[in-house]
Short mmCIF file of C-alpha atoms in Angstrom, two decimals:
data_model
loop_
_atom_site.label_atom_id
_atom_site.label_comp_id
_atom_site.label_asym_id
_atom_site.label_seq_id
_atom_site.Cartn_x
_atom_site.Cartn_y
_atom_site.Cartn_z
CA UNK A 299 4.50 -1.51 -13.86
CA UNK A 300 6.82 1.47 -12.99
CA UNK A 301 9.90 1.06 -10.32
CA UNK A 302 12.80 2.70 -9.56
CA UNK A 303 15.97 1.54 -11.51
CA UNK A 304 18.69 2.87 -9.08
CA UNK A 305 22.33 1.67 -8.53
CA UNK A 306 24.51 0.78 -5.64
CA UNK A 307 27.50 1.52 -5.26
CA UNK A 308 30.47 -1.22 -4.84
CA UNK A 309 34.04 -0.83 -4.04
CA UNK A 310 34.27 1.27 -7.60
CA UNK A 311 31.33 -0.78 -9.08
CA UNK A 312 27.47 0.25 -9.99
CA UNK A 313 25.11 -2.70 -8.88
CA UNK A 314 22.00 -1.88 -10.79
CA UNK A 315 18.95 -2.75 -9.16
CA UNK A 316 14.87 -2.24 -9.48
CA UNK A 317 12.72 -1.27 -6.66
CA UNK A 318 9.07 -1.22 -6.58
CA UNK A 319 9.22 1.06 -3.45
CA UNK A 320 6.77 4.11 -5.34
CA UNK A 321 3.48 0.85 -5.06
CA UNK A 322 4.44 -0.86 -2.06
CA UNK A 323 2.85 -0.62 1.21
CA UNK A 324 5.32 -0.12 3.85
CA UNK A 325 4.27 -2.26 6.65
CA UNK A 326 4.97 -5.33 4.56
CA UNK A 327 8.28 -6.18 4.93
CA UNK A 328 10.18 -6.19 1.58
CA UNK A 329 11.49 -9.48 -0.92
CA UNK A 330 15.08 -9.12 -2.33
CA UNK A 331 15.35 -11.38 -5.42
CA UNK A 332 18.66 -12.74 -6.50
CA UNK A 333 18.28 -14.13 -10.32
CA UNK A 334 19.80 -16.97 -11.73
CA UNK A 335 23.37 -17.11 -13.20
CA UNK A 336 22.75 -15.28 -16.37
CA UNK A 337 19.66 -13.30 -15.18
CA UNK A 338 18.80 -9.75 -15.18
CA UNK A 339 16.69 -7.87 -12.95
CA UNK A 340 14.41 -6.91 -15.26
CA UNK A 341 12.82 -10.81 -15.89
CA UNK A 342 11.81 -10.54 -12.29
CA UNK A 343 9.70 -7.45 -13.45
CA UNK A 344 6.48 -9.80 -13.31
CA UNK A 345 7.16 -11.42 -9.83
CA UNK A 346 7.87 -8.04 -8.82
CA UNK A 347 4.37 -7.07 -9.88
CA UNK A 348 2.47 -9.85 -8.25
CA UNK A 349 3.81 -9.56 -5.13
CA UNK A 350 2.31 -5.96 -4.84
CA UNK A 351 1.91 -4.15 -2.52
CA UNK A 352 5.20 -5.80 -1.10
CA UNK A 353 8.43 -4.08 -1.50
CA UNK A 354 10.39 -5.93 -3.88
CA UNK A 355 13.69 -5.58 -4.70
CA UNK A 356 15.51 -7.54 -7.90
CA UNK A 357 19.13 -7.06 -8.67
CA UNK A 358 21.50 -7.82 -11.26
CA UNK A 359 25.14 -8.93 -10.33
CA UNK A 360 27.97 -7.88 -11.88
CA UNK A 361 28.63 -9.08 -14.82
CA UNK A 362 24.88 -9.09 -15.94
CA UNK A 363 22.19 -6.29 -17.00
CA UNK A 364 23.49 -3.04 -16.01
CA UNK A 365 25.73 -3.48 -13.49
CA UNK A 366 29.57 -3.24 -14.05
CA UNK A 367 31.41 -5.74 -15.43
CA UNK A 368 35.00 -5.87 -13.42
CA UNK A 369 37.76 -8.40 -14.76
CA UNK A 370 38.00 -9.97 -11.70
CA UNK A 371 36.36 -10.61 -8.65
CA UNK A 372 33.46 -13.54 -9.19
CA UNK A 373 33.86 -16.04 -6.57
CA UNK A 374 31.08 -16.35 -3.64
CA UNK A 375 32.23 -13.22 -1.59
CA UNK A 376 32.38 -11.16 -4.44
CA UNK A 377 28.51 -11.77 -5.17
CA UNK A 378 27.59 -11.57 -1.90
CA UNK A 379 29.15 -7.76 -1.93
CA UNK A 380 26.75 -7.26 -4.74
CA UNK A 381 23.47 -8.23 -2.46
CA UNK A 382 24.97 -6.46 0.90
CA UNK A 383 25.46 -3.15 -1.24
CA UNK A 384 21.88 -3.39 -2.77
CA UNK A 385 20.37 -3.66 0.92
CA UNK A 386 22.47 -0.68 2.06
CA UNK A 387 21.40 1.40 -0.57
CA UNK A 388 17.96 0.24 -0.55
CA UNK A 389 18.07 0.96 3.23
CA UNK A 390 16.14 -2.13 3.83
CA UNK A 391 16.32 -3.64 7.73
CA UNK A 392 14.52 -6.63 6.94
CA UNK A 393 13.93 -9.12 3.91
CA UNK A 394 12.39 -12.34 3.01
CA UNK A 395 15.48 -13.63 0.42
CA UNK A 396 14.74 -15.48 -2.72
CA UNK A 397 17.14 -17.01 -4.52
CA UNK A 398 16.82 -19.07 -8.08
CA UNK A 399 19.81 -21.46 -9.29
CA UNK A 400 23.07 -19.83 -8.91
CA UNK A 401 21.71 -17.08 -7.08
CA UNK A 402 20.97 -19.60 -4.22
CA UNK A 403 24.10 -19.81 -3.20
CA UNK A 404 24.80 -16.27 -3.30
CA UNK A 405 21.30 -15.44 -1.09
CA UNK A 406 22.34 -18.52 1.55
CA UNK A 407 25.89 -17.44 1.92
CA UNK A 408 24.50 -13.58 2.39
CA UNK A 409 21.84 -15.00 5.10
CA UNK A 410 24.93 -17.13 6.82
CA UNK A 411 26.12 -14.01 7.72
CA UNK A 412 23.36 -11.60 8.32
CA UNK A 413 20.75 -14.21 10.06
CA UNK A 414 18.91 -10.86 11.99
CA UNK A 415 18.61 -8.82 8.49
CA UNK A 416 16.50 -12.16 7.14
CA UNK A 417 12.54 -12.57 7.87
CA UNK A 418 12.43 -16.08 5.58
CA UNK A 419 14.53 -17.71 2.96
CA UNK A 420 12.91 -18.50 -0.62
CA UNK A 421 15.17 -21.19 -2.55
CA UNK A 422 14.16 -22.35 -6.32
CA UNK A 423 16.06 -25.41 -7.38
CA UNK A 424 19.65 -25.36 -6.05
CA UNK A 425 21.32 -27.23 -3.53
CA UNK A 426 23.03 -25.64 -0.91
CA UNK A 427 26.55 -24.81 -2.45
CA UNK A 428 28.61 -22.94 -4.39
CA UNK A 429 30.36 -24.93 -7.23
CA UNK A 430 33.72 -23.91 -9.09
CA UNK A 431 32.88 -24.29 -13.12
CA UNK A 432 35.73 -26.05 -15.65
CA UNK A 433 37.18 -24.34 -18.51
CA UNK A 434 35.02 -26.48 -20.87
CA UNK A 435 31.66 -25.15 -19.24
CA UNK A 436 33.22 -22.14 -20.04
CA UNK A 437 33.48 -22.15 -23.53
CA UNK A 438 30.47 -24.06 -23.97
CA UNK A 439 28.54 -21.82 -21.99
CA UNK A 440 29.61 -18.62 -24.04
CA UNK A 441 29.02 -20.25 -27.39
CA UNK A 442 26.18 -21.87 -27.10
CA UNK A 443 23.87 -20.32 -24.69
CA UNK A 444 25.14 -17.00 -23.54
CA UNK A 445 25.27 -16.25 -28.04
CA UNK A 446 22.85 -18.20 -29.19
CA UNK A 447 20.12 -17.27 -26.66
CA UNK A 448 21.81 -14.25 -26.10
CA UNK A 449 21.88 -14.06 -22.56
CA UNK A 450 22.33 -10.68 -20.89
CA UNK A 451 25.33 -11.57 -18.97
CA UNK A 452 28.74 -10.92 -20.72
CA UNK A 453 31.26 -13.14 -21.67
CA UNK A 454 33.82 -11.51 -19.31
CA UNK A 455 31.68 -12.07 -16.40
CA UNK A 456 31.24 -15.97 -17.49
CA UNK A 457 35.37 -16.02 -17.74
CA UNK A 458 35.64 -14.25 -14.47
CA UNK A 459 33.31 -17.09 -12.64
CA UNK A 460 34.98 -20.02 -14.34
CA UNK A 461 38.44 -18.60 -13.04
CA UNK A 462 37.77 -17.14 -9.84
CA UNK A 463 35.09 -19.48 -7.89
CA UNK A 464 35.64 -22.25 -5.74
CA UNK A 465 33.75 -24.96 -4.78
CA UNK A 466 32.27 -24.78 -1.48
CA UNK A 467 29.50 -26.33 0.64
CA UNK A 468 26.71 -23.99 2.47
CA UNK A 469 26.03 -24.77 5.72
CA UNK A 470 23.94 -22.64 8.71
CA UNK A 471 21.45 -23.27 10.77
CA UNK A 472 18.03 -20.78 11.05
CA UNK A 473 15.01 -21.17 12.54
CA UNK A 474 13.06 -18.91 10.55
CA UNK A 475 10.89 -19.76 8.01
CA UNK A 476 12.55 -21.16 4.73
CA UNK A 477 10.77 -22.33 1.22
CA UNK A 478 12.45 -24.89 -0.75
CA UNK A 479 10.87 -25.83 -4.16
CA UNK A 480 12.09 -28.05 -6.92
CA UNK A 481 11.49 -29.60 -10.05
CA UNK A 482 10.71 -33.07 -10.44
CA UNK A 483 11.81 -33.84 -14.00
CA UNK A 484 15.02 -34.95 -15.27
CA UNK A 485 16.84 -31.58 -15.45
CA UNK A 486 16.26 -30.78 -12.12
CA UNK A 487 19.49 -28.95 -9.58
CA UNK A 488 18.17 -29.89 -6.34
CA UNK A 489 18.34 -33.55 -5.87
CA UNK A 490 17.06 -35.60 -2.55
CA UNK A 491 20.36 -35.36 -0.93
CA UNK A 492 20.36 -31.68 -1.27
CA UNK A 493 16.95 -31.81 0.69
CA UNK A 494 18.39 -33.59 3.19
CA UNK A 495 20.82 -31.05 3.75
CA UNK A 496 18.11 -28.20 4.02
CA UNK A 497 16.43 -30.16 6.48
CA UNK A 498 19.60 -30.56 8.02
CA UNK A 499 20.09 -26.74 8.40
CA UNK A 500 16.40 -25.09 8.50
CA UNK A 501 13.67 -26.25 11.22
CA UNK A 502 11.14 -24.73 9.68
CA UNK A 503 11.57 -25.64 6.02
CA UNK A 504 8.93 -25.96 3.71
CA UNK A 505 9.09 -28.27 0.39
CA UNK A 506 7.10 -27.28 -2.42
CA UNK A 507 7.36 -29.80 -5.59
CA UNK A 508 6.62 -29.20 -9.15
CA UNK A 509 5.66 -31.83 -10.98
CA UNK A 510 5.64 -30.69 -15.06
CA UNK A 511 8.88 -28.32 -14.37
CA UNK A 512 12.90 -29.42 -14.04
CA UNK A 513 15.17 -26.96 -13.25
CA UNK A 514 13.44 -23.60 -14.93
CA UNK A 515 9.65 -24.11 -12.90
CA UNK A 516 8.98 -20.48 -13.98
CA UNK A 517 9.22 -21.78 -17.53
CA UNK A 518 7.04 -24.34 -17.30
CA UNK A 519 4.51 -23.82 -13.92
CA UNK A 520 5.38 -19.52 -13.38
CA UNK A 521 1.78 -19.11 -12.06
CA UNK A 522 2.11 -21.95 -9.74
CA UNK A 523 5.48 -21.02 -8.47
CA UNK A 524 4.20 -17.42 -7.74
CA UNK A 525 1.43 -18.27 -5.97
CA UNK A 526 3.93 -20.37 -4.08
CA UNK A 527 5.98 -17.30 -2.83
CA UNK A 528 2.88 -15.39 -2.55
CA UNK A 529 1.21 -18.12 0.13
CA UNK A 530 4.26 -18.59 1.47
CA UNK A 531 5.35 -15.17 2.68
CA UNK A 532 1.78 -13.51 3.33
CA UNK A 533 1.31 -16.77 6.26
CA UNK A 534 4.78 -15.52 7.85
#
């Protein structure tokens, strides 16, 4: 599949970004994906493609991919930035907003503040939060995942989210549309509390369970999860 790979610009820093905007039909109205913690835009290249002929538009934040890597600047605001620059530059008026992991809490803070920009709300296994991360995670993260599996975010950008976020709790109401799946094995983020509180906040919430997945469902059930997001945004 060919897309654009553009950038955004920042406060001083290039936001890379891919846009499928050459296939897509443009009465549909466009999906914004916000990867994981260590995720690229480029391993949403696939949902990207199914989704045709919907605009889609993946980003990487700083830190990961292509995008710049500042020193500082990695709490929940900061991130946020990242996705309110990509729109702008993508000169998008309205999105439905996935988010997987870590990203949730970066796509739910953005939609806090920007309810009209937001058709629907996708969430993959996360609760509704942003958490601060110890020095040990830290450390442990950068030797033994971000090396070994050699994850394409750099070790600056881990140091920089260890030192600079806080924890904090996500809470809006919207009475659009909203997806929530979740894993059901051990390893699963999203526990029945934190479905409580998206019940709490969304009126129209759906819940969409995986049974063979925990917290990485497009590892274990991609196809289903696609078809998921698919269903869910074509009946909107």
């Amino acid at each position: 599949m060919s897309v654009r790979s553009n950038f955004a610009e920042n406060d001083g820093l290039a936001i890379h970004y891919l846009d499928s905007l050459d296939m897509a039909d443009p009465s549909l109205t466009p999906v914004l994906i916000c990867p994981g913690l260590s995720e690229t835009a480029e391993e949403y290249a696939d949902l990207m493609e199914e989704l045709l002929p919907r605009r889609c538009i993946a980003l990487s934040f700083r830190g990961r991919g292509q995008s710049d890597t500042p020193q500082q600047g990695y709490d929940l605001e900061h991130h946020v930035s990242d996705i309110a620059a990509v729109i702008g530059e993508a000169c998008v008026p309205l999105i439905h907003l996935f988010g997987y992991s870590r990203g949730v809490s970066y796509a739910l803070s953005y939609a806090s503040q920007n309810k009209q920009k937001i058709a629907s709300i996708l969430v993959e296994d996360y609760p509704p939060e942003h958490r601060a991360m110890t020095v040990s995670w830290q450390e442990d993260y950068i030797n033994n995942y971000v090396i070994t599996a050699k994850r394409n975010i750099r070790p600056a950008a881990v140091r920089g989210i260890q030192n600079d976020s806080t924890q904090q709790d996500i809470f809006f109401t919207f009475e659009k549309p909203v997806l929530v799946t979740r894993g059901m094995l051990s390893d699963t983020l999203l526990t029945d509390e934190g479905i409580a509180s998206y019940r709490n906040m969304f009126a129209a919430m759906q819940l969409r369970e995986f049974l063979h997945s925990g917290h990485n469902i497009r590892g274990t059930e991609k196809q289903e999860l696609y078809l998921a997001v698919q269903h869910f945004i074509n009946n909107i």
